[in-house]
Amino acid sequence: MKTPIRVAVTGAAGQIGYSLVFRIASGSMFGPDQPVILHVIEIEPAMASLGGVVMELQDCAFPLLKGVTQTSSLEAGFKDVDWALLVGSVPRKAGMERKDLLGINGKIFIGQGQAIAKHAAPGVRVLVVGNPCNTNCLIAMNNARPVLPERWFAMTMLDQNRAVAQLAAKSGADTTAITNLAVWGNHSSTMYPDFRNARIGGKPATEVIRDEAWFTETFLPTVQQRGTAIIKARGLSSAASAANAVVDTVRNLTTPTRPGIWFSVSVCSDGSYGIEKGLIFSFPVRSDGQKWQIVQGVALDEFSRSKIVASESELKEEKALVSELIPK
C-alpha cells in the first residue's frame, strides 16, 4: 500500500468542507489506491460541529482513510501536510463592500500562509477556494515565500464546469464531448469562459452552436453570474458543486492531461499572454501529473483579449486594495 497523503482542509465543518471531506476520504480525489490522512481545521466556535463531521467520517469506515486530525490550531492543522485546501473564509454580507471582504479575509490568509510555510511538508501544494480566492491566494503565497509560487493555485474549475454544462445543454452534446474550455482571469463576474477556443465533439463550439448572440448575451452572463443565481434560488451559496470542482482541480493537477486538452486553474502569472507577473490568474493549463505548465499559443481575438484585460484590471485593483497585507 502507498504511503498516506496528508490533506488539510480549512473550514471543514462549513458547507463546502462538509461536502468535500467525504470525497477525499472515499478516494475520489487521489484515486482508489491512495490512502489519506485528513487534517480538518475550524475556528474555535465551530469545533463542536467539526466533531460531528469527524464522527460521520468514522462511521463511513472508509478503507483509504488512515487517520483524522481535528483542530483549531494552524500549527497542528498544517503539520507535514502534502496538500492544503484553503476552503474557509468569511462570506460577503449585506452592506459589505468588496474592499471590506478583501481586508477581513486577507488577514486570515496571512496567518494561514505563514503557518503553511513553517509547518507543512517541503513539497506542499496549496489550493485556495475561499473567496475572493485569487487575491486570497496572492496574500497567502506572499506570506509563505519559502513555498515556491508554482505550488499555489486558486480555483476556477467550478466556472469551467458551469461553462461546460451550458455548452452541453445548448448543443445537446454530452458533457464529455466539451473540451478545451478555458476560464481566464479572476474567479468573479469578470471571468472569461473562452467559448472561441472551446470544442464540442472535436469541432469549434462556434461552428456547432451557430448563434453569436447566445454566446455573448446568454452564455457569458449565465456562467459569470451562476453563483449569484444559486444563492438566489437556494438561499445558500454553491457547496456540492464547489466541492466537486475542488476534487476535479486536484485530480487534474495530479493526473497527466490528455494530449491536446487543457483545464482551468489560477496560477502565479509568469507574464504569459501579457498578464502582469505575480498575479494569481486563471489560464489554460496542462499537467504531467507532477508539474504543470500554462498552454502557450492559444489564439485570442480582439473580443477575447478585451475580456481578459478587464479581468486582469480587476485583479490589479484587488492587489492594490490589499497591498499592506503583502510583504515587500
CSV table of C-alpha atoms in Angstrom, one decimal:
chain,number,residue,atom,x,y,z
A,1,MET,CA,0.0,0.0,0.0
A,2,LYS,CA,1.2,3.5,-0.8
A,3,THR,CA,2.2,5.9,1.9
A,4,PRO,CA,-0.8,8.0,3.0
A,5,ILE,CA,-1.1,11.6,1.7
A,6,ARG,CA,-1.8,14.2,4.4
A,7,VAL,CA,-4.5,16.6,3.3
A,8,ALA,CA,-5.5,19.7,5.2
A,9,VAL,CA,-9.0,21.3,4.8
A,10,THR,CA,-9.8,24.6,6.4
A,11,GLY,CA,-13.4,25.4,7.1
A,12,ALA,CA,-14.1,21.7,7.2
A,13,ALA,CA,-17.4,22.0,9.1
A,14,GLY,CA,-18.7,24.5,6.6
A,15,GLN,CA,-20.9,23.7,3.6
A,16,ILE,CA,-18.2,23.2,1.1
A,17,GLY,CA,-15.9,21.5,3.6
A,18,TYR,CA,-18.6,19.1,4.7
A,19,SER,CA,-19.3,18.1,1.0
A,20,LEU,CA,-15.6,17.8,0.3
A,21,VAL,CA,-14.0,15.7,3.1
A,22,PHE,CA,-16.1,12.6,2.3
A,23,ARG,CA,-15.0,12.8,-1.4
A,24,ILE,CA,-11.3,12.9,-0.3
A,25,ALA,CA,-11.7,10.1,2.2
A,26,SER,CA,-13.5,7.9,-0.4
A,27,GLY,CA,-10.7,8.1,-2.9
A,28,SER,CA,-12.4,10.5,-5.4
A,29,MET,CA,-9.6,13.0,-5.3
A,30,PHE,CA,-6.4,10.9,-5.3
A,31,GLY,CA,-7.6,7.6,-6.6
A,32,PRO,CA,-8.8,4.2,-5.3
A,33,ASP,CA,-5.3,3.0,-4.1
A,34,GLN,CA,-4.1,6.2,-2.3
A,35,PRO,CA,-4.6,6.3,1.5
A,36,VAL,CA,-5.1,9.7,3.1
A,37,ILE,CA,-4.8,11.3,6.5
A,38,LEU,CA,-7.2,14.2,6.9
A,39,HIS,CA,-6.3,17.3,8.9
A,40,VAL,CA,-9.7,19.1,9.4
A,41,ILE,CA,-9.4,22.7,10.6
A,42,GLU,CA,-12.0,25.0,12.0
A,43,ILE,CA,-12.3,28.1,14.1
A,44,GLU,CA,-12.9,27.5,17.8
A,45,PRO,CA,-16.6,28.3,17.8
A,46,ALA,CA,-17.2,25.6,15.1
A,47,MET,CA,-15.2,22.8,16.8
A,48,ALA,CA,-18.3,21.1,18.2
A,49,SER,CA,-19.7,20.9,14.7
A,50,LEU,CA,-16.4,19.7,13.4
A,51,GLY,CA,-16.6,16.9,15.9
A,52,GLY,CA,-19.8,15.8,14.3
A,53,VAL,CA,-18.2,15.7,10.9
A,54,VAL,CA,-15.4,13.6,12.2
A,55,MET,CA,-17.9,11.2,13.8
A,56,GLU,CA,-19.5,10.8,10.4
A,57,LEU,CA,-16.2,10.2,8.7
A,58,GLN,CA,-15.5,7.4,11.2
A,59,ASP,CA,-19.0,6.0,10.6
A,60,CYS,CA,-18.3,5.7,6.9
A,61,ALA,CA,-15.4,3.3,7.6
A,62,PHE,CA,-13.6,4.4,4.5
A,63,PRO,CA,-10.8,1.9,3.7
A,64,LEU,CA,-8.5,4.7,2.5
A,65,LEU,CA,-8.9,7.0,5.5
A,66,LYS,CA,-5.9,6.2,7.8
A,67,GLY,CA,-6.4,9.0,10.3
A,68,VAL,CA,-8.1,12.3,11.1
A,69,THR,CA,-6.6,15.3,13.0
A,70,GLN,CA,-9.3,17.8,14.1
A,71,THR,CA,-8.0,21.1,15.3
A,72,SER,CA,-8.4,24.8,15.5
A,73,SER,CA,-4.6,25.2,15.6
A,74,LEU,CA,-2.9,26.2,12.3
A,75,GLU,CA,0.3,24.6,13.6
A,76,ALA,CA,-1.3,21.2,14.1
A,77,GLY,CA,-3.6,21.6,11.1
A,78,PHE,CA,-0.8,22.1,8.6
A,79,LYS,CA,1.8,19.9,10.2
A,80,ASP,CA,3.5,17.9,7.5
A,81,VAL,CA,0.6,18.2,5.0
A,82,ASP,CA,1.2,17.4,1.4
A,83,TRP,CA,-1.9,19.3,0.2
A,84,ALA,CA,-3.6,22.3,1.9
A,85,LEU,CA,-7.1,23.1,0.7
A,86,LEU,CA,-8.0,26.5,2.0
A,87,VAL,CA,-11.8,26.4,1.9
A,88,GLY,CA,-12.8,28.5,4.9
A,89,SER,CA,-13.3,32.3,4.6
A,90,VAL,CA,-15.7,34.9,5.8
A,91,PRO,CA,-18.7,35.2,3.3
A,92,ARG,CA,-19.7,38.6,2.0
A,93,LYS,CA,-22.7,40.0,3.9
A,94,ALA,CA,-25.3,42.6,3.1
A,95,GLY,CA,-23.8,46.1,3.0
A,96,MET,CA,-20.2,44.8,2.9
A,97,GLU,CA,-18.0,46.4,0.2
A,98,ARG,CA,-15.6,44.2,-1.7
A,99,LYS,CA,-12.7,46.1,-0.1
A,100,ASP,CA,-14.1,45.1,3.4
A,101,LEU,CA,-14.2,41.4,2.4
A,102,LEU,CA,-10.7,41.6,1.0
A,103,GLY,CA,-9.4,43.1,4.2
A,104,ILE,CA,-11.1,40.7,6.6
A,105,ASN,CA,-10.2,37.5,4.6
A,106,GLY,CA,-6.8,38.8,3.8
A,107,LYS,CA,-5.8,38.8,7.4
A,108,ILE,CA,-6.9,35.2,7.7
A,109,PHE,CA,-4.8,34.2,4.7
A,110,ILE,CA,-1.7,35.9,6.1
A,111,GLY,CA,-1.8,33.6,9.1
A,112,GLN,CA,-2.5,30.5,7.0
A,113,GLY,CA,0.3,31.3,4.6
A,114,GLN,CA,2.8,31.8,7.4
A,115,ALA,CA,1.7,28.5,9.1
A,116,ILE,CA,1.9,26.5,5.8
A,117,ALA,CA,5.5,27.8,5.2
A,118,LYS,CA,6.5,26.9,8.8
A,119,HIS,CA,4.8,23.5,9.3
A,120,ALA,CA,3.8,21.9,6.0
A,121,ALA,CA,5.7,19.2,4.1
A,122,PRO,CA,8.5,20.6,1.9
A,123,GLY,CA,6.6,19.8,-1.3
A,124,VAL,CA,3.2,21.1,-0.1
A,125,ARG,CA,0.8,22.2,-2.7
A,126,VAL,CA,-2.0,24.7,-1.9
A,127,LEU,CA,-5.4,25.3,-3.5
A,128,VAL,CA,-7.3,28.3,-2.3
A,129,VAL,CA,-11.1,28.1,-2.6
A,130,GLY,CA,-12.3,30.7,-0.1
A,131,ASN,CA,-13.4,33.9,-1.9
A,132,PRO,CA,-12.1,36.2,-3.2
A,133,CYS,CA,-9.9,33.2,-4.0
A,134,ASN,CA,-7.4,34.7,-6.4
A,135,THR,CA,-6.4,37.5,-4.2
A,136,ASN,CA,-6.6,35.4,-1.0
A,137,CYS,CA,-4.1,33.1,-2.8
A,138,LEU,CA,-1.9,36.0,-3.6
A,139,ILE,CA,-1.8,37.1,0.0
A,140,ALA,CA,-1.2,33.6,1.4
A,141,MET,CA,1.5,32.9,-1.2
A,142,ASN,CA,3.4,36.1,-0.5
A,143,ASN,CA,3.3,35.4,3.2
A,144,ALA,CA,4.7,31.9,2.6
A,145,ARG,CA,7.6,32.8,0.4
A,146,PRO,CA,9.8,29.7,1.1
A,147,VAL,CA,6.9,27.8,-0.6
A,148,LEU,CA,7.6,28.1,-4.3
A,149,PRO,CA,5.0,30.1,-6.4
A,150,GLU,CA,4.3,27.2,-8.7
A,151,ARG,CA,2.8,25.3,-5.7
A,152,TRP,CA,-0.1,27.8,-5.3
A,153,PHE,CA,-3.4,27.6,-7.0
A,154,ALA,CA,-6.8,29.3,-6.9
A,155,MET,CA,-9.9,27.5,-8.1
A,156,THR,CA,-11.7,28.3,-11.4
A,157,MET,CA,-12.7,24.7,-12.2
A,158,LEU,CA,-16.2,25.4,-10.9
A,159,ASP,CA,-16.5,28.1,-13.5
A,160,GLN,CA,-15.2,25.7,-16.2
A,161,ASN,CA,-17.7,23.1,-15.1
A,162,ARG,CA,-20.5,25.6,-15.2
A,163,ALA,CA,-19.5,26.7,-18.7
A,164,VAL,CA,-19.2,23.1,-19.9
A,165,ALA,CA,-22.7,22.3,-18.7
A,166,GLN,CA,-24.1,25.3,-20.5
A,167,LEU,CA,-22.5,24.3,-23.8
A,168,ALA,CA,-23.7,20.8,-23.4
A,169,ALA,CA,-27.2,21.8,-22.7
A,170,LYS,CA,-27.3,24.2,-25.7
A,171,SER,CA,-25.7,21.8,-28.2
A,172,GLY,CA,-27.4,18.6,-27.0
A,173,ALA,CA,-23.9,17.0,-26.6
A,174,ASP,CA,-22.7,15.1,-23.6
A,175,THR,CA,-20.6,17.0,-21.2
A,176,THR,CA,-17.7,14.6,-22.0
A,177,ALA,CA,-17.8,16.0,-25.6
A,178,ILE,CA,-16.9,19.5,-24.4
A,179,THR,CA,-13.1,20.1,-24.3
A,180,ASN,CA,-10.6,23.0,-24.3
A,181,LEU,CA,-12.9,25.3,-22.4
A,182,ALA,CA,-10.6,27.6,-20.6
A,183,VAL,CA,-11.6,30.2,-18.0
A,184,TRP,CA,-9.3,33.2,-18.0
A,185,GLY,CA,-8.8,35.7,-15.2
A,186,ASN,CA,-10.4,36.2,-11.8
A,187,HIS,CA,-13.0,34.0,-10.1
A,188,SER,CA,-15.5,36.8,-10.3
A,189,SER,CA,-18.1,38.3,-12.6
A,190,THR,CA,-15.2,39.4,-14.9
A,191,MET,CA,-14.0,35.9,-15.6
A,192,TYR,CA,-13.9,34.9,-19.3
A,193,PRO,CA,-15.0,31.4,-20.2
A,194,ASP,CA,-13.4,31.2,-23.6
A,195,PHE,CA,-16.0,29.8,-26.0
A,196,ARG,CA,-13.9,30.9,-29.0
A,197,ASN,CA,-11.4,28.1,-28.4
A,198,ALA,CA,-13.8,25.5,-26.9
A,199,ARG,CA,-14.6,22.3,-28.8
A,200,ILE,CA,-17.7,20.2,-29.0
A,201,GLY,CA,-17.0,16.7,-30.3
A,202,GLY,CA,-13.7,18.0,-31.6
A,203,LYS,CA,-15.3,20.8,-33.6
A,204,PRO,CA,-15.2,24.5,-32.7
A,205,ALA,CA,-18.1,25.3,-30.4
A,206,THR,CA,-19.0,28.3,-32.5
A,207,GLU,CA,-19.4,26.0,-35.5
A,208,VAL,CA,-21.7,23.6,-33.6
A,209,ILE,CA,-23.7,26.4,-32.0
A,210,ARG,CA,-24.1,29.0,-34.7
A,211,ASP,CA,-25.6,31.7,-32.6
A,212,GLU,CA,-23.1,34.5,-31.7
A,213,ALA,CA,-25.7,36.4,-29.7
A,214,TRP,CA,-26.3,33.4,-27.5
A,215,PHE,CA,-22.6,33.2,-26.6
A,216,THR,CA,-22.3,36.9,-25.8
A,217,GLU,CA,-25.7,37.7,-24.4
A,218,THR,CA,-26.7,34.4,-22.6
A,219,PHE,CA,-23.7,32.1,-22.2
A,220,LEU,CA,-21.2,34.6,-20.7
A,221,PRO,CA,-23.5,36.3,-18.2
A,222,THR,CA,-25.0,32.9,-17.2
A,223,VAL,CA,-21.6,31.5,-16.3
A,224,GLN,CA,-20.3,34.7,-14.8
A,225,GLN,CA,-23.4,35.1,-12.6
A,226,ARG,CA,-24.1,31.5,-11.8
A,227,GLY,CA,-23.1,31.7,-8.2
A,228,THR,CA,-25.4,34.6,-7.6
A,229,ALA,CA,-28.3,32.7,-9.3
A,230,ILE,CA,-27.7,29.7,-7.0
A,231,ILE,CA,-27.7,31.9,-3.9
A,232,LYS,CA,-31.0,33.4,-5.0
A,233,ALA,CA,-32.5,30.0,-5.7
A,234,ARG,CA,-31.5,28.1,-2.6
A,235,GLY,CA,-30.7,30.8,-0.2
A,236,LEU,CA,-27.2,29.5,0.2
A,237,SER,CA,-24.0,29.6,-1.9
A,238,SER,CA,-22.7,26.7,-4.0
A,239,ALA,CA,-21.4,23.9,-1.9
A,240,ALA,CA,-21.6,20.5,-3.5
A,241,SER,CA,-20.7,21.8,-6.9
A,242,ALA,CA,-17.8,23.8,-5.4
A,243,ALA,CA,-16.5,20.7,-3.5
A,244,ASN,CA,-16.8,18.7,-6.8
A,245,ALA,CA,-14.7,21.3,-8.5
A,246,VAL,CA,-12.0,21.1,-5.8
A,247,VAL,CA,-11.8,17.4,-6.4
A,248,ASP,CA,-11.6,18.0,-10.2
A,249,THR,CA,-8.8,20.6,-9.8
A,250,VAL,CA,-6.6,18.4,-7.7
A,251,ARG,CA,-7.2,15.4,-9.9
A,252,ASN,CA,-6.3,17.4,-13.0
A,253,LEU,CA,-3.1,18.7,-11.4
A,254,THR,CA,-2.1,15.2,-10.3
A,255,THR,CA,-3.1,13.2,-13.4
A,256,PRO,CA,-1.4,13.6,-16.8
A,257,THR,CA,-3.6,15.7,-19.1
A,258,ARG,CA,-4.7,14.1,-22.3
A,259,PRO,CA,-2.8,15.3,-25.5
A,260,GLY,CA,-4.3,18.4,-26.9
A,261,ILE,CA,-6.5,19.1,-23.9
A,262,TRP,CA,-6.3,21.7,-21.2
A,263,PHE,CA,-8.1,22.7,-18.0
A,264,SER,CA,-8.6,25.9,-16.0
A,265,VAL,CA,-6.8,26.8,-12.8
A,266,SER,CA,-5.5,30.1,-11.4
A,267,VAL,CA,-1.7,30.1,-11.0
A,268,CYS,CA,1.0,32.7,-10.4
A,269,SER,CA,1.4,34.5,-13.7
A,270,ASP,CA,4.8,34.3,-15.4
A,271,GLY,CA,3.9,37.0,-17.9
A,272,SER,CA,2.3,34.7,-20.4
A,273,TYR,CA,-0.2,36.4,-22.7
A,274,GLY,CA,1.0,39.8,-21.3
A,275,ILE,CA,-0.6,39.2,-17.9
A,276,GLU,CA,1.2,41.0,-15.1
A,277,LYS,CA,3.8,38.8,-13.4
A,278,GLY,CA,2.9,37.7,-9.9
A,279,LEU,CA,-0.9,38.0,-10.2
A,280,ILE,CA,-2.9,34.8,-9.5
A,281,PHE,CA,-4.6,34.5,-12.8
A,282,SER,CA,-6.6,31.7,-14.4
A,283,PHE,CA,-5.1,30.2,-17.6
A,284,PRO,CA,-5.5,27.1,-19.7
A,285,VAL,CA,-3.1,24.6,-18.1
A,286,ARG,CA,-1.7,21.2,-18.7
A,287,SER,CA,-0.1,18.8,-16.2
A,288,ASP,CA,2.1,15.7,-16.5
A,289,GLY,CA,0.9,14.6,-13.1
A,290,GLN,CA,3.7,16.3,-11.2
A,291,LYS,CA,4.4,19.6,-12.9
A,292,TRP,CA,2.1,21.9,-14.7
A,293,GLN,CA,2.5,24.4,-17.5
A,294,ILE,CA,0.5,27.2,-19.0
A,295,VAL,CA,-0.6,26.3,-22.5
A,296,GLN,CA,1.0,28.6,-25.0
A,297,GLY,CA,-0.1,29.8,-28.4
A,298,VAL,CA,-3.9,29.9,-27.7
A,299,ALA,CA,-5.4,32.2,-30.4
A,300,LEU,CA,-7.2,35.2,-28.9
A,301,ASP,CA,-9.2,37.6,-30.9
A,302,GLU,CA,-9.9,41.2,-30.0
A,303,PHE,CA,-13.1,40.3,-28.2
A,304,SER,CA,-11.4,37.7,-26.1
A,305,ARG,CA,-8.4,39.9,-25.3
A,306,SER,CA,-10.7,42.7,-24.1
A,307,LYS,CA,-12.4,40.4,-21.7
A,308,ILE,CA,-9.1,39.0,-20.4
A,309,VAL,CA,-7.7,42.5,-19.9
A,310,ALA,CA,-10.8,43.6,-17.9
A,311,SER,CA,-10.4,40.7,-15.5
A,312,GLU,CA,-6.7,41.4,-15.2
A,313,SER,CA,-7.5,45.0,-14.3
A,314,GLU,CA,-9.9,43.9,-11.6
A,315,LEU,CA,-7.1,41.7,-10.1
A,316,LYS,CA,-4.7,44.6,-10.2
A,317,GLU,CA,-7.3,46.7,-8.3
A,318,GLU,CA,-7.7,44.0,-5.7
A,319,LYS,CA,-4.0,43.7,-5.3
A,320,ALA,CA,-3.8,47.4,-4.6
A,321,LEU,CA,-6.6,47.2,-2.0
A,322,VAL,CA,-4.6,44.6,0.0
A,323,SER,CA,-1.1,46.0,-0.7
A,324,GLU,CA,-0.5,46.4,3.1
A,325,LEU,CA,-1.0,42.7,3.5
A,326,ILE,CA,1.7,41.7,1.0
A,327,PRO,CA,5.3,41.9,2.3
A,328,LYS,CA,7.6,44.0,0.2
